[in-house]
C-alpha positions as YAML, in Angstrom:
chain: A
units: angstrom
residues:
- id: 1
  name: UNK
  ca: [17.14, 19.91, 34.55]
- id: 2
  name: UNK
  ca: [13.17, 20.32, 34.13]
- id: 3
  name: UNK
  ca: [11.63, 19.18, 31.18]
- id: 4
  name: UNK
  ca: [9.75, 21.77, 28.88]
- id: 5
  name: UNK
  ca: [6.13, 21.71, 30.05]
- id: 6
  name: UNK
  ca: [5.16, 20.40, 26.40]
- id: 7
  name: UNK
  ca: [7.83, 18.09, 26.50]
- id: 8
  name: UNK
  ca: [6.83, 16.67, 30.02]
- id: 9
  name: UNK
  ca: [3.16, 16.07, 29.05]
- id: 10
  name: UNK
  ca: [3.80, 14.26, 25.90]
- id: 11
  name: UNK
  ca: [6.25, 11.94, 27.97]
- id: 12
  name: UNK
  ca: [3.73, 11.36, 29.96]
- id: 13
  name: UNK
  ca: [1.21, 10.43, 27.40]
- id: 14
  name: UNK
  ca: [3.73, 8.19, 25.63]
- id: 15
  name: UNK
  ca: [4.70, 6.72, 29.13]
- id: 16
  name: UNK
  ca: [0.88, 6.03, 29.38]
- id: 17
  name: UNK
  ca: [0.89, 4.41, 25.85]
- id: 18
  name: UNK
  ca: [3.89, 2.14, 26.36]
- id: 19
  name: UNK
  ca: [2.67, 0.66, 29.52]
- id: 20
  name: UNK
  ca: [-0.61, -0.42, 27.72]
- id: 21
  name: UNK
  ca: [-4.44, 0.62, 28.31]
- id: 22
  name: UNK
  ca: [-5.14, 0.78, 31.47]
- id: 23
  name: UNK
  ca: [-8.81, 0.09, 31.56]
- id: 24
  name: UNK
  ca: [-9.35, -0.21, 27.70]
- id: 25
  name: UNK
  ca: [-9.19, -3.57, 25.91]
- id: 26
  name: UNK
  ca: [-8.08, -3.64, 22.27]
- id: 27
  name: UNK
  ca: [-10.57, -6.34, 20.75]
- id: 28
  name: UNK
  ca: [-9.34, -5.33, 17.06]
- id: 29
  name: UNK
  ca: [-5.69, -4.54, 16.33]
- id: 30
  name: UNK
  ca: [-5.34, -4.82, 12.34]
- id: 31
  name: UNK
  ca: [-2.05, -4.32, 10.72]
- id: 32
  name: UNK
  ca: [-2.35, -0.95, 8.90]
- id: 33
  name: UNK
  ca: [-3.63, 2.22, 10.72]
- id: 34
  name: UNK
  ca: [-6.25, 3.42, 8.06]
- id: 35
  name: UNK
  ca: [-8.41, 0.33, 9.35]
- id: 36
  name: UNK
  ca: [-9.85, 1.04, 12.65]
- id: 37
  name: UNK
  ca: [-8.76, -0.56, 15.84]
- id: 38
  name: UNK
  ca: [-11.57, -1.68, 18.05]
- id: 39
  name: UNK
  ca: [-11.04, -1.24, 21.63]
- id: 40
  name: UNK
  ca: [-13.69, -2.29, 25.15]
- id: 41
  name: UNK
  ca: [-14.06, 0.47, 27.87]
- id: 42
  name: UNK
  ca: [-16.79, -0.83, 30.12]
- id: 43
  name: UNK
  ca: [-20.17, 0.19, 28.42]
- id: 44
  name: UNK
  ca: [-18.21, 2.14, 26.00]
- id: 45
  name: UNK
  ca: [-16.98, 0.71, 22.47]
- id: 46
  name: UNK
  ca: [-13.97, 2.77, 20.54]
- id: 47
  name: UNK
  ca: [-13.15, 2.74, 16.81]
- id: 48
  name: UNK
  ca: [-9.65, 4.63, 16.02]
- id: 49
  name: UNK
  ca: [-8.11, 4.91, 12.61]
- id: 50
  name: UNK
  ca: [-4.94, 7.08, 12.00]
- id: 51
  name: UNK
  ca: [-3.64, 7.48, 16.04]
- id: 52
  name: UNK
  ca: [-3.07, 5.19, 18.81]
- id: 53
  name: UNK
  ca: [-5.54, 4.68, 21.98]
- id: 54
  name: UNK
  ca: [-4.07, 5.14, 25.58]
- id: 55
  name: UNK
  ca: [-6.64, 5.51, 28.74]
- id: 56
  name: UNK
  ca: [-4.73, 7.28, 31.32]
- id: 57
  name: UNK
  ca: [-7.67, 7.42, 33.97]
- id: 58
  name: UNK
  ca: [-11.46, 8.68, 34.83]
- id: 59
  name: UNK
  ca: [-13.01, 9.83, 31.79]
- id: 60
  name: UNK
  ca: [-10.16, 10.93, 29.46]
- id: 61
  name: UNK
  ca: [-8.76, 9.04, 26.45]
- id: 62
  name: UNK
  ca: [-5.55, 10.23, 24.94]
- id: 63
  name: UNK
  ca: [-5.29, 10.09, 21.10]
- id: 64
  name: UNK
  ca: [-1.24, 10.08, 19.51]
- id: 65
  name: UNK
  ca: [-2.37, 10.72, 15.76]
- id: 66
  name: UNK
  ca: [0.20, 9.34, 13.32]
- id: 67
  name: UNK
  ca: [-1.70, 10.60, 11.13]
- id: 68
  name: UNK
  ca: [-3.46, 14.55, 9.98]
- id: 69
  name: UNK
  ca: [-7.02, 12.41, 9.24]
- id: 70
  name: UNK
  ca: [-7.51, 10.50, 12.58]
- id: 71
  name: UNK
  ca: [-10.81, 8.93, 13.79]
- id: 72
  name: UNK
  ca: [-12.25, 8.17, 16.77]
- id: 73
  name: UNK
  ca: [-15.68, 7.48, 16.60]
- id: 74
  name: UNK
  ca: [-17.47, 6.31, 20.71]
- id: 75
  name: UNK
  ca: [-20.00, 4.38, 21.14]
- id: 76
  name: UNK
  ca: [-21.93, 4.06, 24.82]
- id: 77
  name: UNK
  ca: [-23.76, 0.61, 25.24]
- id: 78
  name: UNK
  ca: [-25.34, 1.72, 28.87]
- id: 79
  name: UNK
  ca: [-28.64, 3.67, 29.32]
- id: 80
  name: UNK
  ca: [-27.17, 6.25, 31.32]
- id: 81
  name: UNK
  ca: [-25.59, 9.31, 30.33]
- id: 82
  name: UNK
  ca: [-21.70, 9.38, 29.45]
- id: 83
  name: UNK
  ca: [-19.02, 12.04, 29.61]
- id: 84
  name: UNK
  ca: [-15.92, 12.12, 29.12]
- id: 85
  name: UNK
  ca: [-12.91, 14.18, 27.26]
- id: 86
  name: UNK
  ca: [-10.58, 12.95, 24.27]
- id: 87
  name: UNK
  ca: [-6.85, 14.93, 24.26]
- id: 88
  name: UNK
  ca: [-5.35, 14.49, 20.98]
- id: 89
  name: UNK
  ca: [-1.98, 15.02, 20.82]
- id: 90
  name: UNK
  ca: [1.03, 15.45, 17.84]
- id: 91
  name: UNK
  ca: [-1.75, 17.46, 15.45]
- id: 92
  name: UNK
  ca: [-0.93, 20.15, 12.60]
- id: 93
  name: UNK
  ca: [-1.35, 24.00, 12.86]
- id: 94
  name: UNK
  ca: [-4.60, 25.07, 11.67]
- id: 95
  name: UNK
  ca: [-6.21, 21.45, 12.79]
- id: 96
  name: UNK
  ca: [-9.07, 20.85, 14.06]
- id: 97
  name: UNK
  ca: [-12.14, 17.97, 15.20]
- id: 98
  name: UNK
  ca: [-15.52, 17.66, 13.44]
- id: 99
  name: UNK
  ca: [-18.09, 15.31, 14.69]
- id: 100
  name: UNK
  ca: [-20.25, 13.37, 13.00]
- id: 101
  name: UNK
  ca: [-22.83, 16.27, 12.66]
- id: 102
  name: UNK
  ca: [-19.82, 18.47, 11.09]
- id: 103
  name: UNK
  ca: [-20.02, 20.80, 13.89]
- id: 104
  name: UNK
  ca: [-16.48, 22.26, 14.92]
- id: 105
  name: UNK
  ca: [-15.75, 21.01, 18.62]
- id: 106
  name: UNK
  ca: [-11.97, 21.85, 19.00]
- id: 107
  name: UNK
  ca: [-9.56, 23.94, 16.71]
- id: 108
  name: UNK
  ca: [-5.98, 24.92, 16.96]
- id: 109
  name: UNK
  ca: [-3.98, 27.63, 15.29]
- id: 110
  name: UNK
  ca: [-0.66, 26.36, 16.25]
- id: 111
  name: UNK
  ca: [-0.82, 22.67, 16.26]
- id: 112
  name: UNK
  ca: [-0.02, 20.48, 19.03]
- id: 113
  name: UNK
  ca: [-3.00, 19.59, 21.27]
- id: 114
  name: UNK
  ca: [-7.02, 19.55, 21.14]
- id: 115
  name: UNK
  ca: [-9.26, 18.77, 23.41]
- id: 116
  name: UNK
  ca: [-13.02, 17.57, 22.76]
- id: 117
  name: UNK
  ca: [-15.91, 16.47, 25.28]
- id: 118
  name: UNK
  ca: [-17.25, 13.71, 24.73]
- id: 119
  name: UNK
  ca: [-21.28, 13.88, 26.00]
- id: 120
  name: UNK
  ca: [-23.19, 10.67, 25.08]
- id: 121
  name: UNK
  ca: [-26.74, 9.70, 26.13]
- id: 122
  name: UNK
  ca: [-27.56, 5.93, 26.50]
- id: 123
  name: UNK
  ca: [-27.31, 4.20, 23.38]
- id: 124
  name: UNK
  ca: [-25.60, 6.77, 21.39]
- id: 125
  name: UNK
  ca: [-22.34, 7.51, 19.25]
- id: 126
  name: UNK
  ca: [-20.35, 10.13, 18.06]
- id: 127
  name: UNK
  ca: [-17.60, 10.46, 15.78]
- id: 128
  name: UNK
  ca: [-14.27, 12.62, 15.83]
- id: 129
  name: UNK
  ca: [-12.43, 13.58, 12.67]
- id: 130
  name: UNK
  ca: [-9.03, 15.65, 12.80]
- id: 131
  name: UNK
  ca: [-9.00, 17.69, 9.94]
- id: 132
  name: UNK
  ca: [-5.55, 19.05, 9.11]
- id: 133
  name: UNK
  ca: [-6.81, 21.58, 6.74]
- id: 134
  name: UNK
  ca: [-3.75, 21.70, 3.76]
- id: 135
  name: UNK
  ca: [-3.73, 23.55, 0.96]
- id: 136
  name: UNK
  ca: [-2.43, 23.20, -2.08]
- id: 137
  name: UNK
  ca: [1.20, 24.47, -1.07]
- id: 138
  name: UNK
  ca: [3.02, 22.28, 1.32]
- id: 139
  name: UNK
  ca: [5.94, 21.98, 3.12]
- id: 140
  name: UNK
  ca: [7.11, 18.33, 4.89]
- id: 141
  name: UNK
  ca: [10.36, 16.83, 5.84]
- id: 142
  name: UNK
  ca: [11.33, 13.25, 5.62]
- id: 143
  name: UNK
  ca: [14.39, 11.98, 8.47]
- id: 144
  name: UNK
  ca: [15.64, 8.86, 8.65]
- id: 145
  name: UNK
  ca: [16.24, 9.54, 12.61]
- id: 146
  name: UNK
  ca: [15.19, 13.13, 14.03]
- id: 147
  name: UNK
  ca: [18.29, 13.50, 16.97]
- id: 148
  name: UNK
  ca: [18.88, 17.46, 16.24]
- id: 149
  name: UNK
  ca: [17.92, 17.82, 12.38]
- id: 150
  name: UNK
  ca: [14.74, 18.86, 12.99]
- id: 151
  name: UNK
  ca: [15.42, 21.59, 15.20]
- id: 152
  name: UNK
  ca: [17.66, 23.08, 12.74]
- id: 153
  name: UNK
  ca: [14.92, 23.69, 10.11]
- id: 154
  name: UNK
  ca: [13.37, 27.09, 9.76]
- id: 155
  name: UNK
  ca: [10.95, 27.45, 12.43]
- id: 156
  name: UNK
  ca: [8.47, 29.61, 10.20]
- id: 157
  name: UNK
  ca: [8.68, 31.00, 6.32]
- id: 158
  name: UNK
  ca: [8.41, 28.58, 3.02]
- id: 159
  name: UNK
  ca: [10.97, 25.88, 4.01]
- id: 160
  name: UNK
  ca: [8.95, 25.50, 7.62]
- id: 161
  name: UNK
  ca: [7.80, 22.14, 7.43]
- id: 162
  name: UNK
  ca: [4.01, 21.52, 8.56]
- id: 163
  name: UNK
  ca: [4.91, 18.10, 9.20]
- id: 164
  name: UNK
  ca: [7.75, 15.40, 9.22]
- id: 165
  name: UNK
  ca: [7.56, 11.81, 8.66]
- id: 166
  name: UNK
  ca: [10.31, 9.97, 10.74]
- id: 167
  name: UNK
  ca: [11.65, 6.94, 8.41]
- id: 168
  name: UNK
  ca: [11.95, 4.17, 11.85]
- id: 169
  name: UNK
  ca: [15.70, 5.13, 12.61]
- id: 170
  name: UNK
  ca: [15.25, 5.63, 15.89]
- id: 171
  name: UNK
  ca: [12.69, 3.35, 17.18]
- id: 172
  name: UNK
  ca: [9.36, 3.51, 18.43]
- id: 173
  name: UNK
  ca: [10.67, 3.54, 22.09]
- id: 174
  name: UNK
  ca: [12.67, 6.65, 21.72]
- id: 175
  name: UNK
  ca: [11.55, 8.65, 18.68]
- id: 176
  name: UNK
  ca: [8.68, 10.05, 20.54]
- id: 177
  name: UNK
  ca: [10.87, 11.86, 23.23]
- id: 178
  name: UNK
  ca: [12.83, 13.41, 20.29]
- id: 179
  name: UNK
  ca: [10.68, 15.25, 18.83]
- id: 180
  name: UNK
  ca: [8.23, 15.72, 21.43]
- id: 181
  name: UNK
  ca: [9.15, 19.91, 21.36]
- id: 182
  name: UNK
  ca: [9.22, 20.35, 17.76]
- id: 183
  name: UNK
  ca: [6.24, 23.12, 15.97]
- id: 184
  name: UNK
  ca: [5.12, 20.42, 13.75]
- id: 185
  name: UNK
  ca: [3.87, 16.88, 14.55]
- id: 186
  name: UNK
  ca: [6.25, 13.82, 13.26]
- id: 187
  name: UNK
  ca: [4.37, 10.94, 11.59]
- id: 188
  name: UNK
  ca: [6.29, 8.03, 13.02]
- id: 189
  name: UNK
  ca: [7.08, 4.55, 11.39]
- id: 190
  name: UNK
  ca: [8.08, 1.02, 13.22]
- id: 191
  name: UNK
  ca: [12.08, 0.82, 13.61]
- id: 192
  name: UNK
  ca: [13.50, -2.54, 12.87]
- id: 193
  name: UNK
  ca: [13.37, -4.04, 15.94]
- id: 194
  name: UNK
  ca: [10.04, -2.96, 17.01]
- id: 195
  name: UNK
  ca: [7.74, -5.55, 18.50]
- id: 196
  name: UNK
  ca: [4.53, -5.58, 17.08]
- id: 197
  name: UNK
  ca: [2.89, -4.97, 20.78]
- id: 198
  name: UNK
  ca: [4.88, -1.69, 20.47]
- id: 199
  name: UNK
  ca: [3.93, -0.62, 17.12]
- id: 200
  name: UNK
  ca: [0.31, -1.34, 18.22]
- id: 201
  name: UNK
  ca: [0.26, 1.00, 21.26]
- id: 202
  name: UNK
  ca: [2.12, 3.53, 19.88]
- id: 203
  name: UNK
  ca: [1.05, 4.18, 16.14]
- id: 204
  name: UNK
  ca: [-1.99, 2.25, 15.99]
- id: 205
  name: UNK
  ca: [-0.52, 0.23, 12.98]
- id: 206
  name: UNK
  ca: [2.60, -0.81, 10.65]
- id: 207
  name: UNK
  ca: [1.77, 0.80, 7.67]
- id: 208
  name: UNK
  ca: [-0.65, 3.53, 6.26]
- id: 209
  name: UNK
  ca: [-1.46, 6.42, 3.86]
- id: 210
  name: UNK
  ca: [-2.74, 9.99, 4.41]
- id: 211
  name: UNK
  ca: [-3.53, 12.86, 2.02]
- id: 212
  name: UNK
  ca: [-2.00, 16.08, 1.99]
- id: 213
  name: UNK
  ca: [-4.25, 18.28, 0.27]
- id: 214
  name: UNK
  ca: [-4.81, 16.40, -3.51]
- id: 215
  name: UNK
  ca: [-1.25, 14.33, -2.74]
- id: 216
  name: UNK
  ca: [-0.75, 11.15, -0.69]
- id: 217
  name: UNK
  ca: [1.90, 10.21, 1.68]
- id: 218
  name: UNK
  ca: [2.07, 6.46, 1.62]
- id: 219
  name: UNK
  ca: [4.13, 4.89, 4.71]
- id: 220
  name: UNK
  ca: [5.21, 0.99, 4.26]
- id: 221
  name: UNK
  ca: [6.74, -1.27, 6.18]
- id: 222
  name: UNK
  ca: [9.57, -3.30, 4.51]
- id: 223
  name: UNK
  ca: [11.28, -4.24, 7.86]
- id: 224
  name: UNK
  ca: [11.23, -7.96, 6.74]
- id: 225
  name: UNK
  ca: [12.70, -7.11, 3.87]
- id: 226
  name: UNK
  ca: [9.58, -7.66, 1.54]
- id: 227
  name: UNK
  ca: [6.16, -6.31, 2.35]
- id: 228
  name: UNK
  ca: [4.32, -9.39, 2.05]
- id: 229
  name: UNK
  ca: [0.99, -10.54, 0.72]
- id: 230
  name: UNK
  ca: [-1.24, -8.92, 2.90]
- id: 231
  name: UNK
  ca: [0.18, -5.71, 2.69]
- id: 232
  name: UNK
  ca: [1.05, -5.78, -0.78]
- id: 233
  name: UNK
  ca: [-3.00, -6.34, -1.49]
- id: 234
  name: UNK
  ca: [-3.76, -3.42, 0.99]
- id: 235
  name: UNK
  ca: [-0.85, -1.36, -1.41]
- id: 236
  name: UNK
  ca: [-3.12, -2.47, -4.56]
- id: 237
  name: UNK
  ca: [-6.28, -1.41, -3.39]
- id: 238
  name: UNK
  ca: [-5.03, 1.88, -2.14]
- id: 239
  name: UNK
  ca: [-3.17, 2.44, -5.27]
- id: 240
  name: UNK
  ca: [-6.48, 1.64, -7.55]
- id: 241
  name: UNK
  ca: [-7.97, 4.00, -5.22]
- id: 242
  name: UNK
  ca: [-5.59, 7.06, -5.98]
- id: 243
  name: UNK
  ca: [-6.12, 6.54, -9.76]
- id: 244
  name: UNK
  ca: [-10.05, 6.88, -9.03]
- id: 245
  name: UNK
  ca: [-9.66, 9.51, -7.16]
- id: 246
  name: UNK
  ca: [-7.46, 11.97, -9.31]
- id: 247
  name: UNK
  ca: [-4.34, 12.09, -6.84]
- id: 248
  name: UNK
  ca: [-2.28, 14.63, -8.10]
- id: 249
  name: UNK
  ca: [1.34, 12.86, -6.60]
- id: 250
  name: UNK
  ca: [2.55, 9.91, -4.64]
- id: 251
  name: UNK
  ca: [5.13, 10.09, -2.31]
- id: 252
  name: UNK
  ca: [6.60, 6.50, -1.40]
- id: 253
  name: UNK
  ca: [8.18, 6.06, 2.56]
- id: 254
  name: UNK
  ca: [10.22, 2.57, 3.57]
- id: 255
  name: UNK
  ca: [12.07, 1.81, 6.19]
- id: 256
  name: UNK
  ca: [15.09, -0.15, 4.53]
- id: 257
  name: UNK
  ca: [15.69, 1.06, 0.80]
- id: 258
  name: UNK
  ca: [13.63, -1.32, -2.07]
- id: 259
  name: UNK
  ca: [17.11, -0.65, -3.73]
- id: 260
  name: UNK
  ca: [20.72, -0.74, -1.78]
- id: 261
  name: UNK
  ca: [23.07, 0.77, -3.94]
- id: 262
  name: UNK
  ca: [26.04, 0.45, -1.24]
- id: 263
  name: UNK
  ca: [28.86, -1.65, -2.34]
- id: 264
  name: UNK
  ca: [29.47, -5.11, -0.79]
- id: 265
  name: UNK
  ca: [26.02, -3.99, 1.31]
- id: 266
  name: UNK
  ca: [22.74, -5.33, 0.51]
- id: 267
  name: UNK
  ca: [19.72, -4.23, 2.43]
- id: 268
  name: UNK
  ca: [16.92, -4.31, -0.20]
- id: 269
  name: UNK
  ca: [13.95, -6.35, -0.81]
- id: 270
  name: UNK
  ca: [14.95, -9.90, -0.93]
- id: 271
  name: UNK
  ca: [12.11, -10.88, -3.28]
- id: 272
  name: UNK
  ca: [12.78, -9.89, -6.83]
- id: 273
  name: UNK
  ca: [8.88, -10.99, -7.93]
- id: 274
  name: UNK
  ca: [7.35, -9.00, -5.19]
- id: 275
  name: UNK
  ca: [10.20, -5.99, -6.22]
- id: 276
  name: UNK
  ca: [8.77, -6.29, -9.54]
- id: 277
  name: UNK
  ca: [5.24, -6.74, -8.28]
- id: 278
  name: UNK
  ca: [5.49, -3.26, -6.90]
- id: 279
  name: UNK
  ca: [7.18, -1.64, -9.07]
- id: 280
  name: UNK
  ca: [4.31, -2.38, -11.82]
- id: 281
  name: UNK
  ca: [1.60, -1.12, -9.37]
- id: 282
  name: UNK
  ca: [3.74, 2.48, -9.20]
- id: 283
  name: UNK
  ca: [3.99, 2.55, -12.62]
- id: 284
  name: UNK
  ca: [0.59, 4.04, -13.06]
- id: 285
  name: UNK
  ca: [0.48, 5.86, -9.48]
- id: 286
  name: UNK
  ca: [1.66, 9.29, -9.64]
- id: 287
  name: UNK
  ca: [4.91, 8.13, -7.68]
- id: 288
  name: UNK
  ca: [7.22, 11.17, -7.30]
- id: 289
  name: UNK
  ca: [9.87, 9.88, -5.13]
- id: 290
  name: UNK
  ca: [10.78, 6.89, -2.84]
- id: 291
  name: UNK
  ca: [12.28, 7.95, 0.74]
- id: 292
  name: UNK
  ca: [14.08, 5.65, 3.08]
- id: 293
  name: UNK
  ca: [17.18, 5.47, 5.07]
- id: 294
  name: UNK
  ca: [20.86, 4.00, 5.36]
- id: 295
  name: UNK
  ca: [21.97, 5.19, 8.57]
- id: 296
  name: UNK
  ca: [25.36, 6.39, 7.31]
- id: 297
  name: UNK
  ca: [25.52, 7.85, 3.73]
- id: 298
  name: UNK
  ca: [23.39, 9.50, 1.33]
- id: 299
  name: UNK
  ca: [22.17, 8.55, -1.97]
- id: 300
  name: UNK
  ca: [19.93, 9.50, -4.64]
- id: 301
  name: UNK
  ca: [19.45, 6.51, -6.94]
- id: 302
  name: UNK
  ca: [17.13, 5.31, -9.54]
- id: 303
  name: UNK
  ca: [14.53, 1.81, -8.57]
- id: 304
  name: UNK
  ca: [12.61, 0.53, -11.85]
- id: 305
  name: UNK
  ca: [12.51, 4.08, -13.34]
- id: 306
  name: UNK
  ca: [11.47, 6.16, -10.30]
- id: 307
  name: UNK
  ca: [13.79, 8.50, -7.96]
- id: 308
  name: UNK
  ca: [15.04, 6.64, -4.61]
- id: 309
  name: UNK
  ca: [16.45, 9.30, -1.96]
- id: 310
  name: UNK
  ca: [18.55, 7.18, 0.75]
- id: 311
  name: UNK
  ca: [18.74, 9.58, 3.99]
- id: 312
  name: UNK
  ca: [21.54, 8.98, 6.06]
- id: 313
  name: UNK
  ca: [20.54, 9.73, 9.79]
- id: 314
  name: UNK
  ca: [22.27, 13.72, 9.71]
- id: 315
  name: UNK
  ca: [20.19, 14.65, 6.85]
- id: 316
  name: UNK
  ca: [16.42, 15.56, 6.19]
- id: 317
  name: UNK
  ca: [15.10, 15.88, 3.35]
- id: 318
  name: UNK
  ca: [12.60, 18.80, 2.61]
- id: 319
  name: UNK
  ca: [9.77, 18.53, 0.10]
- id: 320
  name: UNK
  ca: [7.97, 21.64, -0.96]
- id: 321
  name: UNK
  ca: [4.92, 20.84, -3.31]
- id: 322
  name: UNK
  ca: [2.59, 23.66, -5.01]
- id: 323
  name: UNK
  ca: [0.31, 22.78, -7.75]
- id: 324
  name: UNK
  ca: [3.62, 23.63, -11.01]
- id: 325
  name: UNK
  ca: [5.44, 21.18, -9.23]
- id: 326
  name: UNK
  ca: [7.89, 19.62, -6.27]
- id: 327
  name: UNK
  ca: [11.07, 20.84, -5.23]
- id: 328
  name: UNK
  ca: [12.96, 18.37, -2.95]
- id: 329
  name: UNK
  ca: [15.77, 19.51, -1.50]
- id: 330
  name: UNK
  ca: [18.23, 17.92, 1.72]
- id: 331
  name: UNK
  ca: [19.31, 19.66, 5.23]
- id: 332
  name: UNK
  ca: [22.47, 18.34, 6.89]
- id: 333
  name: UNK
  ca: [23.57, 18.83, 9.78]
...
């Protein structure tokens, strides 16, 4: 049976991505994706935040963004003239790419794809940002694993989701092949046994945040059962940041719950200071609810005062947000 023609290319671009660069050296790998990752193409020099980096041959770069605010900013280091294309992949409906000069190079009404040239004369640069465009209304889903609940959401009307964030059930290896056909990109996090080779080819980084119109999606990585000191300074910084900033609401994504309320189970943070620790930096964040996964059950529990959804790996959970409020609601299937 033949794939989907959407479905073959993005195996192909993730079959490019888990073999490595090609031609394209990563010089700067750093641990969260809203830092950029530094990578060597011959004269060239590439900055990415938010997506991963794969070189798949000639002059075209192919961009996963695991994020809706990706950069990729290219720099040429040779006199002559350089061109070249960058496909982005796994991008909302209604996206599109600015440059540095915010001019418009590439838009899309339905999501999915864009394509930008990239024309550079000696010594120049030029920056790409994917815009995702939200509003103040939207519509995501949070799975623990995708298998077939995504495809059972509504594929248009108020309970479509724009985007998904996958909670590392499934694994970086094969969570890209299922939901490679869906309408809506799926933000992907590291599954437990991902190597950190992996994680760096195919998301760019562990952990992250990105904005959905005035609210944040932050997406952690608790796979060692604490998040540990670098990441829990990154965590204060970008917390301090929201308060700055006005952020209307925080919504919290782990891998393994902070909290396991399962009997004669325990799969929670290990570290009761660092527990503590984070639950006084959410205190003053906005922090609307906490999403992670169990695998079999469901749960919706209370961590230090603020709402923890456990997904088991049939469910999704669907989170509609408008400026009166949030309605969160689950799908099973």
């Amino acid at each position: 049976m033949r794939a989907r023609p959407l479905v073959a290319a993005l195996l192909g671009v993730l079959a490019v991505l888990s073999a490595g660069t090609a031609a394209a050296t990563a010089i700067e790998s750093p641990a969260d994706w809203t830092s950029p990752s530094v990578f060597d193409h011959g004269s060239l020099t590439l900055r990415v935040t938010g997506a991963a980096l794969s070189e798949p041959g000639g002059s075209r770069f192919d961009v996963w963004a695991d994020s809706p605010e990706a950069t990729v900013t290219v720099m040429n280091h040779s006199p002559g003239f350089y061109h070249g294309v960058l496909h982005w992949h796994n991008v909302p409906a209604g996206s599109y790419l600015e440059s540095g000069k915010r001019v418009v190079e590439a838009a899309t009404a339905t999501g999915g794809n864009l394509a930008a040239s990239i024309g550079l004369a000696g010594g120049g640069s030029r920056t790409f940002e994917l815009k995702s465009n939200f509003r103040q209304d939207v519509t995501f889903a949070v799975v623990e694993s995708p298998h077939r609940v995504l495809r059972l959401l509504p594929r248009s009307g108020a309970e479509h989701p724009q985007f998904a964030v996958e909670l590392g059930g499934l694994g970086l290896a094969a969570a890209p092949t299922a939901v490679g056909d869906l309408s809506f990109p799926t933000y992907l996090m590291p599954g437990l046994h991902d190597s950190a080779r992996l994680v760096r080819q195919q998301i760019g980084g562990a952990y992250g945040v990105f904005g959905v119109g005035p609210d944040r999606v932050l997406m952690l990585d608790d796979r060692a059962h604490r998040l540990g000191a670098r990441q829990l300074g990154w965590l204060a910084e970008q917390l301090a940041e929201f308060r700055e900033e006005g952020v209307r609401r925080v919504f919290a994504c782990f891998e393994i719950p902070p909290f396991d309320p399962r009997l004669h189970y325990r799969d929670g943070l290990d570290y009761r200071p660092e527990s503590r620790r984070i639950a006084h930096l959410f205190r003053d964040a906005h922090i609307v609810a906490i999403f992670s996964g169990t695998g079999q059950r469901s749960y919706t529990r209370t961590w230090y005062g603020f709402k923890e959804i456990l997904l088991s790996d049939r469910q999704a959970a669907i989170v509609q947000t408008t400026p009166a409020g949030v309605s969160i609601h689950r799908v099973t299937r």
